[in-house]
Coordinates of C-alpha atoms and ligand atoms in Angstrom, one line a residue:
M1 CA -49.7 -30.9 121.8
E2 CA -48.5 -34.2 123.3
D3 CA -46.6 -34.2 126.7
L4 CA -43.0 -35.0 126.1
S5 CA -41.7 -33.9 129.5
A6 CA -40.8 -37.4 130.7
V7 CA -38.7 -38.0 127.6
I8 CA -37.2 -34.5 127.9
N9 CA -36.2 -35.3 131.5
K10 CA -34.7 -38.6 130.5
V11 CA -32.7 -37.1 127.7
G12 CA -31.6 -34.3 130.1
S13 CA -30.2 -36.8 132.6
S14 CA -28.7 -39.0 129.8
E15 CA -31.0 -41.8 130.6
E16 CA -31.5 -44.5 128.0
L17 CA -34.9 -44.2 126.2
D18 CA -37.0 -47.3 125.9
F19 CA -39.5 -48.6 123.4
D20 CA -42.4 -46.6 124.9
D21 CA -40.3 -43.4 124.8
G22 CA -39.5 -44.2 121.1
M23 CA -43.2 -44.6 120.3
L24 CA -44.1 -41.4 122.1
L25 CA -41.6 -39.6 119.9
M26 CA -42.7 -41.3 116.7
E27 CA -46.4 -40.4 117.4
A28 CA -45.6 -36.8 118.4
K29 CA -46.2 -33.9 116.1
N30 CA -44.0 -31.3 117.8
L31 CA -41.1 -31.8 115.4
P32 CA -39.2 -28.6 116.3
L33 CA -39.1 -29.7 119.9
I34 CA -37.9 -33.2 119.0
G35 CA -35.4 -31.7 116.6
A36 CA -34.1 -29.4 119.3
L37 CA -33.8 -32.4 121.7
A38 CA -31.9 -34.4 119.1
D39 CA -29.7 -31.4 118.2
N40 CA -28.8 -31.0 121.9
V41 CA -27.8 -34.7 122.2
R42 CA -25.8 -34.3 118.9
K43 CA -23.9 -31.3 120.4
R44 CA -23.3 -33.1 123.7
T45 CA -22.0 -36.3 122.1
V46 CA -20.1 -35.2 118.9
G47 CA -20.0 -31.4 119.0
D48 CA -20.2 -29.1 116.1
R49 CA -18.1 -30.9 113.6
V50 CA -19.9 -32.4 110.6
M51 CA -18.1 -35.1 108.7
F52 CA -17.9 -36.0 105.1
V53 CA -15.9 -38.5 103.0
S54 CA -14.4 -38.2 99.6
N55 CA -15.8 -41.4 98.1
C56 CA -17.0 -43.1 95.0
H57 CA -19.8 -45.6 94.7
I58 CA -19.2 -48.6 92.4
N59 CA -22.2 -50.9 91.7
Y60 CA -20.7 -54.0 90.1
S61 CA -23.9 -55.6 88.9
N62 CA -27.7 -55.2 89.0
V63 CA -28.6 -58.8 88.1
C64 CA -30.2 -60.0 91.3
N65 CA -32.3 -62.9 92.4
S66 CA -33.6 -61.1 95.5
K67 CA -36.1 -59.0 93.6
C68 CA -37.0 -56.8 96.6
R69 CA -40.3 -55.0 96.2
F70 CA -38.9 -51.6 97.1
C71 CA -36.0 -51.9 94.6
A72 CA -36.0 -50.4 91.1
Y73 CA -32.4 -51.1 90.5
F74 CA -32.4 -54.9 89.9
R75 CA -32.7 -56.6 86.5
E76 CA -33.0 -60.3 85.4
E77 CA -30.1 -61.7 83.5
G78 CA -30.5 -60.8 79.8
Q79 CA -33.2 -58.2 80.5
K80 CA -32.7 -54.7 78.9
G81 CA -30.5 -52.6 81.2
A82 CA -28.9 -55.6 83.0
F83 CA -25.2 -55.2 83.6
T84 CA -22.2 -56.8 85.3
L85 CA -18.9 -55.0 85.3
T86 CA -15.6 -56.7 84.5
I87 CA -12.8 -56.4 87.0
D88 CA -11.0 -54.1 84.5
E89 CA -14.0 -51.8 84.3
I90 CA -14.1 -51.6 88.1
I91 CA -10.4 -50.8 88.1
K92 CA -11.0 -48.0 85.6
K93 CA -13.7 -46.5 87.9
A94 CA -11.3 -46.7 90.8
E95 CA -8.6 -45.0 88.8
K96 CA -10.9 -42.1 88.0
A97 CA -12.0 -41.9 91.6
S98 CA -8.4 -41.9 92.9
N99 CA -7.5 -39.1 90.4
M100 CA -10.4 -37.1 91.8
G101 CA -9.1 -37.4 95.3
A102 CA -11.4 -40.2 96.7
T103 CA -10.2 -42.0 99.8
E104 CA -13.0 -44.6 99.9
L105 CA -14.7 -46.9 97.4
H106 CA -18.2 -48.0 98.4
I107 CA -18.8 -51.2 96.5
V108 CA -22.2 -52.9 96.5
G109 CA -24.2 -54.7 93.9
S110 CA -26.7 -57.5 93.8
L111 CA -27.1 -61.3 94.4
N112 CA -26.1 -62.3 91.0
P113 CA -26.3 -66.1 90.6
G114 CA -23.7 -66.0 87.8
L115 CA -20.9 -64.6 89.9
P116 CA -18.6 -66.9 91.9
F117 CA -17.0 -66.0 95.3
E118 CA -13.7 -65.5 93.4
Y119 CA -15.1 -62.5 91.5
Y120 CA -15.8 -60.7 94.7
E121 CA -12.5 -61.6 96.2
E122 CA -10.6 -60.6 93.1
I123 CA -12.2 -57.2 93.0
L124 CA -10.8 -56.4 96.4
E125 CA -7.4 -57.9 95.7
K126 CA -6.9 -56.0 92.4
L127 CA -8.2 -52.7 93.9
H128 CA -6.0 -53.1 96.9
E129 CA -3.0 -54.0 94.8
N130 CA -3.5 -51.0 92.5
Y131 CA -4.8 -48.4 95.0
P132 CA -3.6 -49.4 98.4
E133 CA -4.5 -45.9 99.7
L134 CA -8.2 -46.4 99.0
S135 CA -10.4 -47.9 101.7
L136 CA -12.6 -50.6 100.4
K137 CA -16.0 -50.4 102.1
A138 CA -17.6 -53.3 100.3
Y139 CA -20.5 -55.8 100.2
T140 CA -23.5 -55.5 102.5
A141 CA -24.3 -58.2 105.1
V142 CA -26.8 -59.6 102.5
E143 CA -24.0 -60.1 99.9
I144 CA -21.8 -61.7 102.6
A145 CA -24.5 -64.2 103.5
H146 CA -25.0 -64.9 99.8
L147 CA -21.3 -65.5 99.4
S148 CA -21.4 -67.9 102.3
S149 CA -24.2 -69.8 100.7
I150 CA -22.8 -70.1 97.2
S151 CA -19.2 -71.0 98.4
G152 CA -20.1 -73.3 101.2
M153 CA -17.8 -71.3 103.5
S154 CA -19.0 -70.0 106.8
V155 CA -19.8 -66.3 107.1
R156 CA -16.7 -66.0 109.3
D157 CA -14.5 -67.6 106.6
V158 CA -16.0 -65.5 103.9
L159 CA -15.2 -62.3 105.9
L160 CA -11.7 -63.5 106.7
R161 CA -10.9 -64.2 103.0
L162 CA -12.3 -60.8 102.0
K163 CA -10.4 -59.1 104.8
K164 CA -7.2 -60.7 103.6
A165 CA -8.0 -59.5 100.1
G166 CA -8.3 -55.9 101.3
L167 CA -11.7 -55.3 102.7
T168 CA -11.7 -52.4 105.2
G169 CA -15.4 -52.3 106.3
L170 CA -19.0 -53.2 105.4
P171 CA -21.6 -50.7 104.2
G172 CA -24.9 -50.7 106.1
G173 CA -27.2 -51.7 103.2
G174 CA -29.7 -54.5 103.4
G175 CA -30.9 -53.7 106.9
E176 CA -34.2 -52.5 105.4
I177 CA -36.6 -53.1 108.3
F178 CA -36.0 -56.0 110.7
N179 CA -39.6 -56.7 111.8
E180 CA -40.2 -60.2 110.4
S181 CA -43.7 -59.8 109.0
T182 CA -43.1 -56.3 107.4
R183 CA -39.8 -57.6 106.0
K184 CA -41.6 -60.6 104.4
Q185 CA -43.9 -58.2 102.6
V186 CA -41.2 -55.9 101.2
C187 CA -38.3 -58.3 100.6
P188 CA -39.6 -61.9 101.0
D189 CA -36.4 -63.5 99.5
K190 CA -33.9 -61.5 101.5
I191 CA -32.1 -62.8 104.6
S192 CA -34.0 -62.1 107.8
G193 CA -33.3 -59.2 110.1
E194 CA -31.8 -61.6 112.6
K195 CA -29.4 -63.0 110.0
W196 CA -28.4 -59.5 109.0
L197 CA -27.6 -58.7 112.6
D198 CA -25.7 -62.1 112.9
V199 CA -23.5 -61.3 109.9
M200 CA -22.7 -57.9 111.4
E201 CA -21.9 -59.4 114.8
T202 CA -19.5 -61.8 113.1
A203 CA -17.8 -59.0 111.1
H204 CA -17.5 -56.8 114.2
G205 CA -15.9 -59.8 116.1
L206 CA -13.2 -60.0 113.4
G207 CA -12.5 -56.3 113.7
I208 CA -14.4 -55.3 110.6
K209 CA -16.5 -52.2 111.3
S210 CA -19.7 -51.5 109.5
N211 CA -22.6 -49.1 109.2
A212 CA -26.3 -49.8 109.8
T213 CA -29.2 -48.6 107.7
M214 CA -33.0 -48.6 107.9
L215 CA -35.3 -48.2 104.9
Y216 CA -38.3 -46.1 105.9
G217 CA -41.4 -44.6 104.4
H218 CA -42.9 -47.7 102.7
I219 CA -45.3 -50.0 104.6
E220 CA -43.5 -50.1 108.0
T221 CA -45.2 -49.0 111.2
K222 CA -43.9 -46.7 113.8
E223 CA -43.4 -49.8 116.0
D224 CA -41.2 -51.3 113.3
I225 CA -39.0 -48.2 113.3
V226 CA -38.5 -48.1 117.1
D227 CA -37.9 -51.9 117.1
H228 CA -35.3 -51.6 114.3
L229 CA -33.4 -48.8 116.1
L230 CA -33.4 -50.7 119.4
R231 CA -32.1 -53.9 117.8
I232 CA -29.2 -52.0 116.4
R233 CA -28.6 -50.4 119.8
E234 CA -28.6 -53.9 121.5
L235 CA -26.1 -55.3 119.1
Q236 CA -23.9 -52.2 119.4
K237 CA -23.8 -52.6 123.2
R238 CA -22.1 -56.0 122.6
T239 CA -19.8 -55.2 119.7
H240 CA -19.3 -51.5 119.3
G241 CA -18.8 -52.2 115.6
F242 CA -21.3 -49.9 114.0
Q243 CA -19.7 -46.6 113.0
A244 CA -22.7 -44.8 111.6
F245 CA -26.5 -45.2 111.2
I246 CA -28.1 -44.1 108.0
P247 CA -31.9 -43.8 107.6
L248 CA -32.7 -44.5 103.9
R249 CA -35.6 -42.6 102.5
F250 CA -37.8 -44.8 100.4
H251 CA -38.1 -43.7 96.7
P252 CA -41.2 -45.5 95.2
D253 CA -40.8 -44.9 91.4
N254 CA -40.5 -48.0 89.2
T255 CA -40.8 -50.4 92.2
Y256 CA -43.2 -53.3 92.7
L257 CA -44.6 -51.4 95.7
S258 CA -45.6 -48.5 93.5
K259 CA -46.6 -50.4 90.4
N260 CA -49.0 -52.4 92.5
G261 CA -50.4 -49.3 94.2
I262 CA -49.2 -50.5 97.6
V263 CA -47.0 -47.4 98.2
T264 CA -47.2 -44.5 95.7
K265 CA -45.7 -41.7 97.7
G266 CA -42.4 -41.4 99.4
P267 CA -42.0 -40.1 103.0
T268 CA -42.6 -36.4 103.6
G269 CA -40.0 -33.9 104.8
F270 CA -41.6 -34.2 108.3
D271 CA -41.0 -38.0 108.3
D272 CA -37.4 -37.5 107.1
L273 CA -36.5 -35.1 109.8
K274 CA -38.4 -37.0 112.5
T275 CA -36.6 -40.2 111.6
I276 CA -33.2 -38.6 111.8
A277 CA -34.1 -37.0 115.2
V278 CA -35.6 -40.2 116.7
A279 CA -32.5 -42.2 115.5
R280 CA -30.2 -39.7 117.3
L281 CA -32.3 -39.9 120.5
L282 CA -32.7 -43.7 120.6
L283 CA -29.1 -44.5 119.6
N284 CA -27.7 -41.8 121.9
G285 CA -24.4 -42.8 123.4
Y286 CA -24.2 -46.0 121.3
V287 CA -24.0 -45.1 117.6
N288 CA -22.7 -41.5 117.5
N289 CA -22.6 -40.8 113.8
I290 CA -26.0 -40.2 112.2
K291 CA -25.9 -39.6 108.5
S292 CA -28.1 -37.4 106.5
Y293 CA -27.5 -39.0 103.1
W294 CA -27.9 -36.2 100.6
V295 CA -28.4 -38.5 97.6
M296 CA -31.8 -39.6 99.1
L297 CA -32.8 -36.5 101.1
G298 CA -31.7 -34.0 98.5
E299 CA -29.2 -31.2 99.2
K300 CA -31.6 -28.9 101.0
L301 CA -33.1 -31.4 103.5
S302 CA -29.8 -33.1 104.2
Q303 CA -28.5 -29.7 105.2
I304 CA -31.5 -28.9 107.5
A305 CA -31.1 -32.4 109.0
L306 CA -27.8 -31.2 110.5
H307 CA -30.0 -29.4 112.9
Y308 CA -32.2 -32.4 113.7
G309 CA -29.5 -34.8 115.0
A310 CA -27.3 -35.6 112.0
N311 CA -23.5 -35.0 112.1
D312 CA -22.4 -36.7 108.8
I313 CA -23.5 -35.8 105.3
D314 CA -21.9 -38.8 103.6
G315 CA -19.7 -38.1 100.6
T316 CA -19.0 -37.0 97.1
V317 CA -20.5 -40.3 95.8
M318 CA -19.7 -39.6 92.1
E319 CA -22.0 -42.2 90.6
E320 CA -25.2 -43.6 92.1
R321 CA -27.7 -46.0 90.6
I322 CA -30.0 -47.4 93.3
T323 CA -31.8 -44.2 94.3
H324 CA -31.8 -42.8 90.8
A325 CA -33.5 -46.0 89.4
A326 CA -36.3 -45.3 91.9
G327 CA -36.8 -41.6 90.9
G328 CA -34.1 -39.9 93.0
V329 CA -33.5 -36.4 91.6
A330 CA -30.4 -35.3 93.5
P331 CA -27.3 -35.1 91.3
E332 CA -24.9 -38.1 91.4
Y333 CA -21.9 -36.2 92.4
M334 CA -21.4 -33.6 95.0
P335 CA -18.0 -31.8 94.8
K336 CA -16.2 -31.4 98.1
D337 CA -16.5 -27.6 97.9
R338 CA -20.2 -27.9 97.8
L339 CA -20.4 -30.3 100.8
I340 CA -18.1 -27.9 102.7
H341 CA -20.4 -24.9 101.8
L342 CA -23.5 -26.8 102.9
I343 CA -22.0 -27.6 106.3
R344 CA -20.5 -24.2 106.9
N345 CA -23.6 -22.4 105.8
A346 CA -25.6 -24.5 108.4
G347 CA -23.2 -23.1 111.1
R348 CA -21.2 -26.3 111.5
I349 CA -17.5 -27.1 111.1
P350 CA -16.7 -29.2 108.0
V351 CA -14.4 -32.2 108.7
E352 CA -13.1 -34.6 106.0
R353 CA -13.0 -38.1 107.5
T354 CA -11.7 -41.4 106.4
S355 CA -13.9 -44.4 105.7
N356 CA -13.4 -45.4 109.3
Y357 CA -14.2 -42.1 110.9
E358 CA -10.7 -40.9 111.5
I359 CA -10.3 -37.1 111.0
I360 CA -8.2 -36.2 107.9
R361 CA -8.6 -32.4 108.2
E362 CA -10.8 -29.8 109.7
L363 CA -11.7 -27.1 107.0
Ligands
V47_1 O1 -29.9 -51.8 101.0 C1 -33.1 -49.9 97.6 C2 -31.9 -49.1 99.7 C3 -29.7 -49.6 100.1 C4 -34.4 -48.2 97.4 O2 -23.2 -47.7 104.6 C5 -33.6 -48.0 98.4 O3 -22.5 -45.7 104.3 C6 -34.7 -46.0 98.8 O4 -27.2 -49.0 102.0 N1 -35.5 -46.2 97.7 C7 -28.3 -49.4 99.5 N2 -33.7 -46.8 99.1 C8 -27.7 -48.0 99.9 C9 -27.1 -48.1 101.2 C10 -26.1 -47.0 101.6 C11 -26.2 -45.8 101.0 C12 -25.3 -44.8 101.4 C13 -24.4 -45.1 102.4 C14 -24.3 -46.3 103.0 C15 -23.3 -46.6 104.0 C16 -25.2 -47.3 102.6 O5 -30.6 -48.7 99.4 C17 -30.4 -50.9 100.0 C18 -31.8 -50.5 100.3 O6 -32.1 -50.4 101.6 N3 -32.8 -49.0 98.6 N4 -34.1 -49.4 96.8 C19 -35.4 -47.3 97.0 N5 -36.3 -47.5 96.0

């Protein structure tokens, strides 16, 4: 078995891990040891509380000109299955979510060339007007960059307009993998990793908090994963604007990558737990909330991940299209009681949080 003693000592004395340490962890096979290290750091930094949010995902459109090779969700305009919700339809979904006790709407869609900036703005305005109690975590950094390019406004001005309309935070989607050459192979038409980080930096500078994600288990290398985590850590040192990190487990079904035989299998359970643990260890002290997103990991693994560094299990979700289009088999809705049971049964204290990580109640 590999010698991890130098890393263990560094973690023990709260020393920052570097790229080489990250690589050692990524190469290592002693998962229980790495998990125990990450769990220790989790306990030291955030304690035994595990957070969840009562939320609802709303995907406003799947018509997208980005055509990412890992994505099974997008459609061309006019293609079977293509959809774009009207603002009234979005309001109806919000009404249902509000009646079910949601506190957050997670709104993401696509780069739909037929939708003007005003559509995005009006969604927030109308939702905020009708449901002022709901947090609006809306539009990834990729959508924000797209809005800047179609409207001619700067990223800063787009964010200011959306904030005024009711935006409370940005979800972490679109991070994918930052390494330029890998990114070009999986999403050639998407903004670069640098641009994604730039948009986040601008948002954080305006007091808009966000999450960060990484899509793993496709063609990326271990170096890419370590590099991605360290770039998030570097930005976080400057802005402190990332609230949570969410590793997203690649689902291959119906994607370009699987149809072309490039990636046919998703990551293994070993990869999933290792990614959560390495994220906790490398982001230690900087991004303190690590999510095990049950929609992608499944109920069982997301619960186990709570012992590998995760302290957040995401939310009730209610409706999910992106993972399900790519073969995700978890249900689309997880009732609060079930989330509470999973957390308690793992020996942790369930805590309902707001979109911005304030504690609503301990259960
Ligand atoms: O950006 C697309 C990913 C993301 C696939 O911020 C895929 O709290 C797996 O970002 N297999 C959207 N993943 C989801 C997302 C998210 C989810 C939950 C919480 C938060 C948060 C953010 O889904 C995309 C992309 O990286 N994705 N296709 C696929 N086939």
